[in-house]
Short mmCIF file of C-alpha atoms (C1' of nucleotides) in Angstrom, two decimals:
data_model
loop_
_atom_site.label_atom_id
_atom_site.label_comp_id
_atom_site.label_asym_id
_atom_site.label_seq_id
_atom_site.Cartn_x
_atom_site.Cartn_y
_atom_site.Cartn_z
CA MET A 1 42.66 92.09 102.52
CA ARG A 2 45.67 94.26 102.60
CA ILE A 3 47.62 94.62 99.39
CA THR A 4 51.24 93.80 100.06
CA LYS A 5 52.32 93.60 96.48
CA GLU A 6 53.97 96.99 96.41
CA HIS A 7 55.65 96.30 99.69
CA ASP A 8 57.24 93.14 98.32
CA ASP A 9 58.20 94.92 95.13
CA ARG A 10 60.02 97.62 97.04
CA LYS A 11 61.71 95.07 99.24
CA LYS A 12 62.87 93.07 96.25
CA GLU A 13 64.12 96.25 94.63
CA ILE A 14 66.29 97.00 97.67
CA LEU A 15 67.52 93.41 97.79
CA ASP A 16 68.43 93.32 94.12
CA THR A 17 70.28 96.61 94.31
CA ALA A 18 72.13 95.68 97.49
CA GLU A 19 73.01 92.33 96.00
CA ARG A 20 74.51 93.96 92.95
CA LEU A 21 76.49 96.47 94.98
CA PHE A 22 77.68 93.93 97.57
CA LEU A 23 79.05 91.75 94.80
CA VAL A 24 80.76 94.62 93.04
CA SER A 25 82.46 96.36 95.94
CA GLY A 26 82.03 93.91 98.81
CA TYR A 27 79.66 93.97 101.76
CA GLU A 28 81.91 95.91 104.13
CA LYS A 29 82.86 98.59 101.64
CA CYS A 30 79.35 99.09 100.32
CA THR A 31 77.54 101.53 102.61
CA VAL A 32 73.84 101.82 103.33
CA ASN A 33 74.00 105.25 101.73
CA ASP A 34 75.34 103.68 98.55
CA VAL A 35 72.35 101.35 98.49
CA ILE A 36 69.69 103.99 99.14
CA ASN A 37 71.23 106.38 96.64
CA SER A 38 71.28 103.65 94.04
CA VAL A 39 67.66 102.67 94.72
CA GLY A 40 66.59 106.29 95.10
CA ILE A 41 65.07 106.12 98.58
CA ALA A 42 65.76 107.67 101.96
CA LYS A 43 67.39 106.18 105.03
CA GLY A 44 64.08 105.78 106.78
CA THR A 45 62.67 103.75 103.92
CA PHE A 46 65.58 101.36 103.99
CA TYR A 47 65.20 100.79 107.71
CA HIS A 48 61.47 100.38 107.32
CA TYR A 49 62.10 97.28 105.25
CA PHE A 50 65.17 95.92 107.00
CA LYS A 51 66.21 96.01 110.62
CA THR A 52 69.93 96.12 109.89
CA LYS A 53 72.39 96.12 107.02
CA GLU A 54 73.35 92.56 107.93
CA GLU A 55 69.72 91.45 107.63
CA VAL A 56 69.90 92.44 103.98
CA LEU A 57 72.95 90.24 103.55
CA ASP A 58 71.18 87.37 105.27
CA SER A 59 68.19 87.75 102.98
CA ILE A 60 70.39 87.73 99.91
CA VAL A 61 72.20 84.58 101.04
CA SER A 62 68.92 82.85 101.95
CA ARG A 63 67.39 83.72 98.61
CA TYR A 64 70.37 82.19 96.86
CA ARG A 65 70.28 79.09 99.04
CA GLU A 66 66.60 78.60 98.25
CA LYS A 67 67.33 78.79 94.56
CA VAL A 68 70.09 76.19 94.78
CA VAL A 69 68.04 73.88 96.97
CA SER A 70 64.93 74.01 94.82
CA ARG A 71 67.03 73.19 91.80
CA ALA A 72 68.57 70.24 93.63
CA ILE A 73 65.14 69.00 94.71
CA GLY A 74 64.14 69.14 91.09
CA VAL A 75 67.00 66.85 90.11
CA LEU A 76 66.24 64.63 93.08
CA MET A 77 62.73 63.96 91.79
CA VAL A 78 63.79 62.89 88.34
CA ASP A 79 63.65 59.12 88.69
CA ASP A 80 64.66 57.73 85.35
CA ILE A 81 68.37 58.43 85.79
CA SER A 82 71.07 56.54 87.68
CA SER A 83 72.30 57.49 91.14
CA GLU A 84 75.62 58.50 89.63
CA GLU A 85 73.92 60.81 87.18
CA LYS A 86 71.75 62.28 89.90
CA LEU A 87 74.62 62.94 92.28
CA MET A 88 76.73 64.59 89.62
CA ARG A 89 73.87 66.71 88.36
CA VAL A 90 73.13 68.06 91.81
CA PHE A 91 76.77 68.70 92.56
CA MET A 92 77.33 70.41 89.23
CA ALA A 93 74.12 72.40 89.45
CA MET A 94 75.61 74.10 92.48
CA GLN A 95 78.73 75.09 90.58
CA ILE A 96 77.11 76.39 87.45
CA THR A 97 74.18 78.14 89.06
CA ASN A 98 76.45 81.14 88.91
CA GLN A 99 76.58 81.31 85.15
CA ILE A 100 72.98 80.57 84.31
CA ASP A 101 69.95 82.55 85.29
CA THR A 102 70.52 86.22 85.82
CA GLY A 103 74.25 85.82 86.03
CA LYS A 104 74.15 87.99 89.11
CA PHE A 105 76.07 85.56 91.24
CA SER A 106 78.82 84.90 88.78
CA ASP A 107 81.09 87.02 90.94
CA ILE A 108 80.02 85.67 94.29
CA HIS A 109 83.35 83.94 94.68
CA LYS A 110 85.30 86.97 93.61
CA SER A 111 84.04 89.41 96.17
CA GLY A 112 86.80 88.67 98.60
CA ASN A 113 84.16 89.21 101.19
CA ALA A 114 84.73 87.23 104.35
CA LEU A 115 81.29 87.59 105.93
CA LEU A 116 79.42 86.90 102.71
CA HIS A 117 81.49 83.80 102.09
CA LYS A 118 81.02 82.53 105.63
CA LYS A 119 77.23 82.91 105.56
CA PHE A 120 77.05 81.44 102.09
CA LEU A 121 79.16 78.44 103.04
CA ASN A 122 77.19 77.85 106.20
CA GLN A 123 73.78 77.92 104.52
CA ILE A 124 74.79 75.82 101.55
CA ILE A 125 76.42 73.07 103.60
CA ILE A 126 73.56 72.88 106.08
CA ALA A 127 70.96 72.75 103.30
CA MET A 128 72.79 70.67 100.71
CA ALA A 129 74.58 68.02 102.76
CA PRO A 130 71.34 66.17 103.68
CA ILE A 131 70.24 66.21 100.04
CA LEU A 132 73.51 64.73 98.84
CA VAL A 133 73.38 62.18 101.67
CA LYS A 134 69.94 61.12 100.51
CA ILE A 135 71.25 60.39 97.03
CA VAL A 136 74.23 58.51 98.46
CA GLU A 137 72.05 56.39 100.74
CA ASN A 138 69.77 55.65 97.82
CA GLY A 139 72.73 54.44 95.82
CA ILE A 140 73.89 52.32 98.75
CA GLU A 141 70.45 50.70 99.02
CA LYS A 142 70.56 49.87 95.34
CA GLY A 143 73.88 48.19 96.02
CA VAL A 144 75.87 50.23 93.53
CA TRP A 145 77.89 52.07 96.19
CA SER A 146 79.24 51.62 99.68
CA CYS A 147 80.20 54.41 102.01
CA ARG A 148 81.09 54.47 105.69
CA PHE A 149 80.63 58.17 106.41
CA PRO A 150 77.98 59.59 104.06
CA LEU A 151 77.23 62.77 105.99
CA GLN A 152 80.83 63.56 106.87
CA TYR A 153 82.03 62.89 103.34
CA MET A 154 79.41 65.16 101.83
CA GLN A 155 80.27 67.89 104.32
CA ILE A 156 83.93 67.55 103.38
CA LEU A 157 83.07 67.66 99.69
CA LEU A 158 80.96 70.78 100.07
CA ALA A 159 83.31 72.64 102.39
CA SER A 160 86.39 72.07 100.25
CA SER A 161 84.77 72.70 96.89
CA LEU A 162 83.11 75.93 98.00
CA THR A 163 86.22 77.18 99.78
CA LEU A 164 88.83 76.32 97.17
CA THR A 165 86.84 77.69 94.25
CA ASP A 166 86.36 80.98 96.07
CA GLU A 167 88.70 83.37 94.34
CA GLY A 168 88.34 85.82 97.17
CA ILE A 169 90.15 83.36 99.37
CA PHE A 170 92.84 81.77 97.27
CA GLY A 171 92.75 83.51 93.95
CA LEU A 172 93.40 80.24 92.16
CA ASP A 173 93.41 80.70 88.42
CA ALA A 174 90.90 78.90 86.22
CA ASP A 175 93.34 76.11 85.45
CA SER A 176 94.11 75.38 89.11
CA GLN A 177 90.41 75.41 89.89
CA LEU A 178 89.75 72.86 87.18
CA LYS A 179 92.45 70.64 88.67
CA VAL A 180 90.84 70.91 92.08
CA MET A 181 87.47 70.03 90.59
CA GLY A 182 88.95 67.00 88.86
CA ALA A 183 90.55 65.90 92.13
CA LEU A 184 87.25 66.35 93.94
CA ILE A 185 85.38 64.13 91.51
CA SER A 186 88.06 61.45 91.73
CA LEU A 187 87.83 61.71 95.50
CA LEU A 188 84.08 61.31 95.31
CA GLU A 189 84.64 58.05 93.45
CA LYS A 190 86.86 56.86 96.28
CA MET A 191 84.31 57.98 98.85
CA LEU A 192 81.63 55.84 97.24
CA ASN A 193 83.89 52.94 96.23
CA VAL A 194 82.94 53.14 92.57
CA THR A 195 85.30 52.30 89.73
CA GLU A 196 87.78 55.00 88.89
CA GLY A 197 86.62 57.26 86.11
CA SER A 198 82.93 56.48 86.21
CA LEU A 199 81.98 59.82 87.75
CA VAL A 200 84.64 61.78 85.91
CA LYS A 201 83.07 60.51 82.70
CA ILE A 202 79.70 61.98 83.65
CA TYR A 203 81.40 65.19 84.79
CA LEU A 204 83.22 65.70 81.52
CA LYS A 205 80.06 64.94 79.56
CA GLY A 206 78.27 67.64 81.53
CA GLN A 207 81.11 70.13 81.03
CA GLU A 208 80.91 69.85 77.26
CA GLN A 209 77.43 71.22 76.97
CA MET B 1 102.35 109.25 133.16
CA ARG B 2 104.64 108.24 130.42
CA ILE B 3 106.18 104.82 130.20
CA THR B 4 108.61 104.20 127.36
CA LYS B 5 109.68 100.80 126.16
CA GLU B 6 111.82 99.20 123.49
CA HIS B 7 110.21 99.18 120.08
CA ASP B 8 109.92 95.40 119.72
CA ASP B 9 108.76 94.93 123.30
CA ARG B 10 105.97 97.46 122.90
CA LYS B 11 104.94 96.05 119.56
CA LYS B 12 104.75 92.54 120.97
CA GLU B 13 102.77 93.86 123.93
CA ILE B 14 100.18 95.39 121.60
CA LEU B 15 100.04 92.21 119.51
CA ASP B 16 99.59 89.96 122.53
CA THR B 17 96.85 92.13 123.98
CA ALA B 18 95.01 92.51 120.67
CA GLU B 19 95.28 88.77 120.09
CA ARG B 20 93.69 88.05 123.44
CA LEU B 21 90.89 90.57 122.93
CA PHE B 22 90.21 89.54 119.31
CA LEU B 23 89.78 85.94 120.40
CA VAL B 24 87.52 86.82 123.31
CA SER B 25 85.12 89.24 121.67
CA GLY B 26 85.95 88.89 117.98
CA TYR B 27 87.88 91.19 115.66
CA GLU B 28 84.93 93.28 114.52
CA LYS B 29 83.53 93.87 117.98
CA CYS B 30 86.87 94.64 119.59
CA THR B 31 87.67 98.33 119.07
CA VAL B 32 91.06 99.99 118.85
CA ASN B 33 90.11 101.85 122.03
CA ASP B 34 89.60 98.52 123.78
CA VAL B 35 93.12 97.52 122.80
CA ILE B 36 94.82 100.75 123.82
CA ASN B 37 92.95 100.90 127.10
CA SER B 38 93.98 97.35 127.86
CA VAL B 39 97.63 98.01 126.98
CA GLY B 40 97.59 101.41 128.64
CA ILE B 41 98.72 103.52 125.71
CA ALA B 42 97.29 106.35 123.64
CA LYS B 43 95.72 106.25 120.19
CA GLY B 44 98.80 107.81 118.65
CA THR B 45 101.06 105.15 120.06
CA PHE B 46 98.97 102.40 118.56
CA TYR B 47 99.14 104.02 115.14
CA HIS B 48 102.84 104.63 115.60
CA TYR B 49 103.31 100.85 115.53
CA PHE B 50 100.58 99.76 113.11
CA LYS B 51 99.13 101.43 110.07
CA THR B 52 95.63 100.03 110.54
CA LYS B 53 93.62 97.80 112.82
CA GLU B 54 93.64 95.13 110.12
CA GLU B 55 97.45 95.19 110.01
CA VAL B 56 97.40 94.00 113.62
CA LEU B 57 95.16 91.11 112.62
CA ASP B 58 97.50 90.22 109.77
CA SER B 59 100.48 90.21 112.10
CA ILE B 60 98.69 87.95 114.56
CA VAL B 61 97.74 85.48 111.83
CA SER B 62 101.25 85.51 110.37
CA ARG B 63 102.77 84.89 113.78
CA TYR B 64 100.50 81.90 114.23
CA ARG B 65 101.26 80.54 110.78
CA GLU B 66 105.00 80.79 111.46
CA LYS B 67 104.55 78.81 114.64
CA VAL B 68 102.62 76.04 112.90
CA VAL B 69 105.03 75.89 109.97
CA SER B 70 108.16 75.76 112.13
CA ARG B 71 106.63 72.95 114.11
CA ALA B 72 105.82 71.08 110.89
CA ILE B 73 109.35 71.60 109.58
CA GLY B 74 110.56 70.10 112.84
CA VAL B 75 108.55 66.94 112.23
CA LEU B 76 109.67 66.91 108.61
CA MET B 77 113.31 66.68 109.64
CA VAL B 78 112.88 63.72 111.94
CA ASP B 79 114.04 60.90 109.68
CA ASP B 80 113.75 57.74 111.70
CA ILE B 81 109.96 57.51 111.38
CA SER B 82 107.75 56.21 108.60
CA SER B 83 106.03 58.43 106.06
CA GLU B 84 102.69 57.50 107.59
CA GLU B 85 103.87 58.57 111.01
CA LYS B 86 105.32 61.80 109.64
CA LEU B 87 102.18 62.75 107.72
CA MET B 88 99.93 62.10 110.67
CA ARG B 89 102.16 63.95 113.10
CA VAL B 90 102.23 67.05 110.91
CA PHE B 91 98.49 66.94 110.35
CA MET B 92 97.74 66.41 114.01
CA ALA B 93 100.26 69.02 115.13
CA MET B 94 98.10 71.56 113.31
CA GLN B 95 95.00 70.50 115.16
CA ILE B 96 96.43 70.35 118.66
CA THR B 97 98.63 73.39 118.45
CA ASN B 98 95.63 75.11 119.92
CA GLN B 99 95.73 73.27 123.19
CA ILE B 100 99.43 73.17 123.85
CA ASP B 101 101.76 76.11 124.32
CA THR B 102 100.16 79.17 125.78
CA GLY B 103 96.66 77.97 125.08
CA LYS B 104 95.98 81.35 123.57
CA PHE B 105 94.58 79.95 120.38
CA SER B 106 92.33 77.38 121.91
CA ASP B 107 89.40 79.57 121.02
CA ILE B 108 90.47 80.50 117.54
CA HIS B 109 87.72 78.38 116.07
CA LYS B 110 85.11 79.71 118.45
CA SER B 111 85.46 83.37 117.66
CA GLY B 112 82.80 83.28 115.01
CA ASN B 113 84.98 85.78 113.28
CA ALA B 114 84.71 85.70 109.50
CA LEU B 115 87.73 87.80 108.61
CA LEU B 116 90.01 86.09 111.11
CA HIS B 117 88.95 82.70 109.81
CA LYS B 118 89.45 83.68 106.20
CA LYS B 119 92.96 85.04 106.75
CA PHE B 120 93.85 82.08 108.93
CA LEU B 121 92.60 79.57 106.38
CA ASN B 122 94.38 81.33 103.55
CA GLN B 123 97.76 81.48 105.26
CA ILE B 124 97.64 77.94 106.60
CA ILE B 125 96.68 76.34 103.29
CA ILE B 126 99.25 78.29 101.32
CA ALA B 127 102.00 77.48 103.79
CA MET B 128 101.08 73.91 104.77
CA ALA B 129 99.94 72.35 101.50
CA PRO B 130 103.46 72.25 100.01
CA ILE B 131 104.83 70.71 103.21
CA LEU B 132 102.22 67.95 103.19
CA VAL B 133 102.83 67.40 99.47
CA LYS B 134 106.51 66.93 100.17
CA ILE B 135 105.75 64.15 102.63
CA VAL B 136 103.31 62.54 100.21
CA GLU B 137 105.80 62.63 97.33
CA ASN B 138 108.42 61.16 99.61
CA GLY B 139 106.08 58.30 100.43
CA ILE B 140 105.35 57.80 96.75
CA GLU B 141 109.07 57.60 95.95
CA LYS B 142 109.49 54.98 98.63
CA GLY B 143 106.74 53.06 96.92
CA VAL B 144 104.47 52.84 99.94
CA TRP B 145 101.80 55.12 98.46
CA SER B 146 100.36 56.21 95.15
CA CYS B 147 98.47 59.41 94.55
CA ARG B 148 97.29 61.13 91.40
CA PHE B 149 96.62 64.62 92.78
CA PRO B 150 98.96 65.27 95.71
CA LEU B 151 98.62 69.05 95.81
CA GLN B 152 94.88 69.15 95.19
CA TYR B 153 94.21 66.42 97.73
CA MET B 154 96.20 68.19 100.42
CA GLN B 155 94.42 71.45 99.66
CA ILE B 156 91.10 69.65 99.99
CA LEU B 157 92.19 68.04 103.24
CA LEU B 158 93.29 71.35 104.73
CA ALA B 159 90.32 73.40 103.54
CA SER B 160 87.72 70.95 104.82
CA SER B 161 89.37 70.16 108.13
CA LEU B 162 89.96 73.80 109.02
CA THR B 163 86.49 74.86 107.91
CA LEU B 164 84.44 72.08 109.45
CA THR B 165 86.21 72.20 112.80
CA ASP B 166 85.58 75.93 113.03
CA GLU B 167 82.81 76.30 115.56
CA GLY B 168 82.25 79.83 114.47
CA ILE B 169 81.01 78.53 111.15
CA PHE B 170 79.08 75.37 111.87
CA GLY B 171 78.92 75.07 115.61
CA LEU B 172 79.37 71.31 115.36
CA ASP B 173 79.53 69.74 118.78
CA ALA B 174 82.62 67.85 119.92
CA ASP B 175 81.13 64.52 118.90
CA SER B 176 80.31 65.63 115.35
CA GLN B 177 83.78 67.10 115.00
CA LEU B 178 85.34 63.80 116.03
CA LYS B 179 83.27 62.04 113.39
CA VAL B 180 84.45 64.49 110.75
CA MET B 181 88.05 63.96 111.85
CA GLY B 182 87.62 60.21 111.60
CA ALA B 183 86.14 60.56 108.14
CA LEU B 184 89.02 62.81 107.08
CA ILE B 185 91.63 60.29 108.15
CA SER B 186 89.80 57.49 106.34
CA LEU B 187 89.64 59.73 103.28
CA LEU B 188 93.36 60.37 103.54
CA GLU B 189 93.88 56.60 103.36
CA LYS B 190 91.86 56.51 100.16
CA MET B 191 93.80 59.48 98.77
CA LEU B 192 97.09 57.65 99.24
CA ASN B 193 95.81 54.17 98.41
CA VAL B 194 96.97 52.69 101.71
CA THR B 195 95.18 49.86 103.49
CA GLU B 196 92.10 50.90 105.39
CA GLY B 197 92.79 51.59 109.04
CA SER B 198 96.55 52.05 108.83
CA LEU B 199 96.41 55.82 109.35
CA VAL B 200 93.46 55.67 111.73
CA LYS B 201 95.59 53.42 113.93
CA ILE B 202 98.32 56.06 114.18
CA TYR B 203 95.69 58.75 114.71
CA LEU B 204 94.08 56.94 117.62
CA LYS B 205 97.46 56.19 119.16
CA GLY B 206 98.26 59.91 119.02
CA GLN B 207 94.90 60.83 120.51
CA GLU B 208 95.43 58.73 123.61
CA GLN B 209 98.42 60.65 124.85
"C1'" DA C 1 40.46 108.76 110.36
"C1'" DT C 2 43.85 105.49 110.76
"C1'" DT C 3 47.63 102.94 109.13
"C1'" DT C 4 51.51 102.45 106.12
"C1'" DT C 5 55.20 104.41 103.73
"C1'" DT C 6 58.56 107.92 102.89
"C1'" DA C 7 61.67 111.44 104.13
"C1'" DG C 8 66.09 113.37 105.77
"C1'" DA C 9 68.01 115.68 109.86
"C1'" DC C 10 70.22 113.78 113.48
"C1'" DC C 11 73.07 110.78 116.73
"C1'" DG C 12 76.86 108.06 118.90
"C1'" DA C 13 80.61 105.05 117.99
"C1'" DC C 14 84.17 104.06 115.33
"C1'" DA C 15 88.88 104.00 112.76
"C1'" DG C 16 92.22 106.86 111.72
"C1'" DT C 17 94.93 111.84 111.80
"C1'" DC C 18 97.60 115.50 113.41
"C1'" DG C 19 100.41 118.70 115.77
"C1'" DG C 20 103.09 118.47 119.23
"C1'" DT C 21 105.65 116.75 123.87
"C1'" DC C 22 109.01 114.19 126.19
"C1'" DT C 23 113.43 111.58 126.87
"C1'" DA C 24 117.63 109.59 126.13
"C1'" DA C 25 121.41 109.09 123.29
"C1'" DA C 26 124.59 111.11 119.93
"C1'" DT C 27 127.09 115.19 118.67
"C1'" DT C 28 129.32 119.44 119.21
"C1'" DA C 29 131.25 123.25 121.88
"C1'" DT C 30 133.70 124.88 125.86
"C1'" DA D 1 136.16 115.84 130.59
"C1'" DT D 2 132.01 118.38 131.08
"C1'" DA D 3 128.28 121.11 129.45
"C1'" DA D 4 125.27 122.58 125.69
"C1'" DT D 5 122.90 121.29 121.57
"C1'" DT D 6 120.82 118.47 118.29
"C1'" DT D 7 118.37 114.46 116.81
"C1'" DA D 8 115.49 110.15 116.77
"C1'" DG D 9 111.58 108.25 117.79
"C1'" DA D 10 108.32 106.83 121.56
"C1'" DC D 11 104.36 108.79 123.18
"C1'" DC D 12 100.10 111.62 123.74
"C1'" DG D 13 95.00 112.86 123.23
"C1'" DA D 14 91.93 116.17 121.04
"C1'" DC D 15 90.08 116.12 116.73
"C1'" DT D 16 87.92 114.59 112.01
"C1'" DG D 17 85.16 112.15 108.74
"C1'" DT D 18 82.37 108.19 108.03
"C1'" DC D 19 79.23 104.88 108.99
"C1'" DG D 20 75.21 102.23 110.78
"C1'" DG D 21 71.25 103.23 112.84
"C1'" DT D 22 67.27 106.42 115.14
"C1'" DC D 23 63.67 109.74 115.36
"C1'" DT D 24 59.80 112.49 114.29
"C1'" DA D 25 56.81 114.15 111.19
"C1'" DA D 26 54.86 114.70 106.56
"C1'" DA D 27 52.70 112.29 102.63
"C1'" DA D 28 50.09 108.65 100.72
"C1'" DA D 29 47.20 104.88 100.81
"C1'" DT D 30 43.14 102.56 102.62
#
DNA sequence: ATTTTTAGACCGACAGTCGGTCTAAATTAT
DNA sequence: ATAATTTAGACCGACTGTCGGTCTAAAAAT
């Protein structure tokens, strides 16, 4: 069989480089020439691996989405923790994914890049809303919660948290962002009709570590 | 042929034309040549009035924001209606501004235009959140509501409603959008600790007309 | 020998520039 | 008052540099 290892290596190399450059200077400002010069390849090579510049962006966003989703699935399968714990872990995993791992995406919200943000938001909401809904419905079945609009509430939660914590859009300082996060958790309690403070408690516990 | 016009008239003519074209084909796809051909002016004239293409976009968004804000201020000053009524009117005025008036902006959410959406979202949240907070605080003083995070809640409300009803981002059908709107109103009731259904009632009454 | 990968010269479309023209009103000279 | 001159700024379109993307052919791998 054909050996595609080198092909994938090269492709990953282009993706990694483009990702780094997109996050530093923004997708629009970063040119294809910047990418190929940084990788050390020619134009033709770049377009052998990717049809367009935007396809590179799409790949980067998809790769990130896959990482977030697989992590969430991992939490989902842990079955010796409460629904509250599970929901908060998944929600928080999304937020802190930036810091852990390679740290590459720590600036994803700082890019001030409209297209990147739009694609990112779109993919994350479409992929994550059903997962969060599953947890919510599980909690409802157990009788610990009640919720009239699970899907809509989770969409609202995702859209607002991802938008408001994007520094490229509002440039909120760290303190304001923390306030928004606190408000979001308290809102989540209202969404699920749980006693005030029960989720915040888990949130603060998670923040400490 | 040389047709000269008053400065402000010409500027408005360029803005109106660009606005129309941006909303039809999107900001990125619409070229400066498209605009000048449609207006019937030369390149130099366009750049006599605007420094860059993006400056035109900024002007269009600002103009729209001013319209929404002035309308909200109008509602704010009506003082023979309840806080509930006032809040809902302002919130709904934002949504339906698209249909009324010239109808120009009816497609603003369909453009699928990342930069337009980002600038729009940014301006509207920054301008409208304080106005909504004012109404909320007024209701709190009257003793009809209570709310721990007025500013954060209004930011969340604005960010999620504007993002999720943007067809360019999620392409939700009309039915799904209505569900999201319903969920948002019910969430607003929870935010303000009012009895369930009291705001939805006003919302539905407003929808009928 | 055939396919895959690499190379970089090349292309058209684009945003933005530049030197200059035209016109009407304000200013000065007759 | 009327004519000549200056000035402000609206207007023009050929031109430039940059960018995403294409093309053809050489090099390398199989």
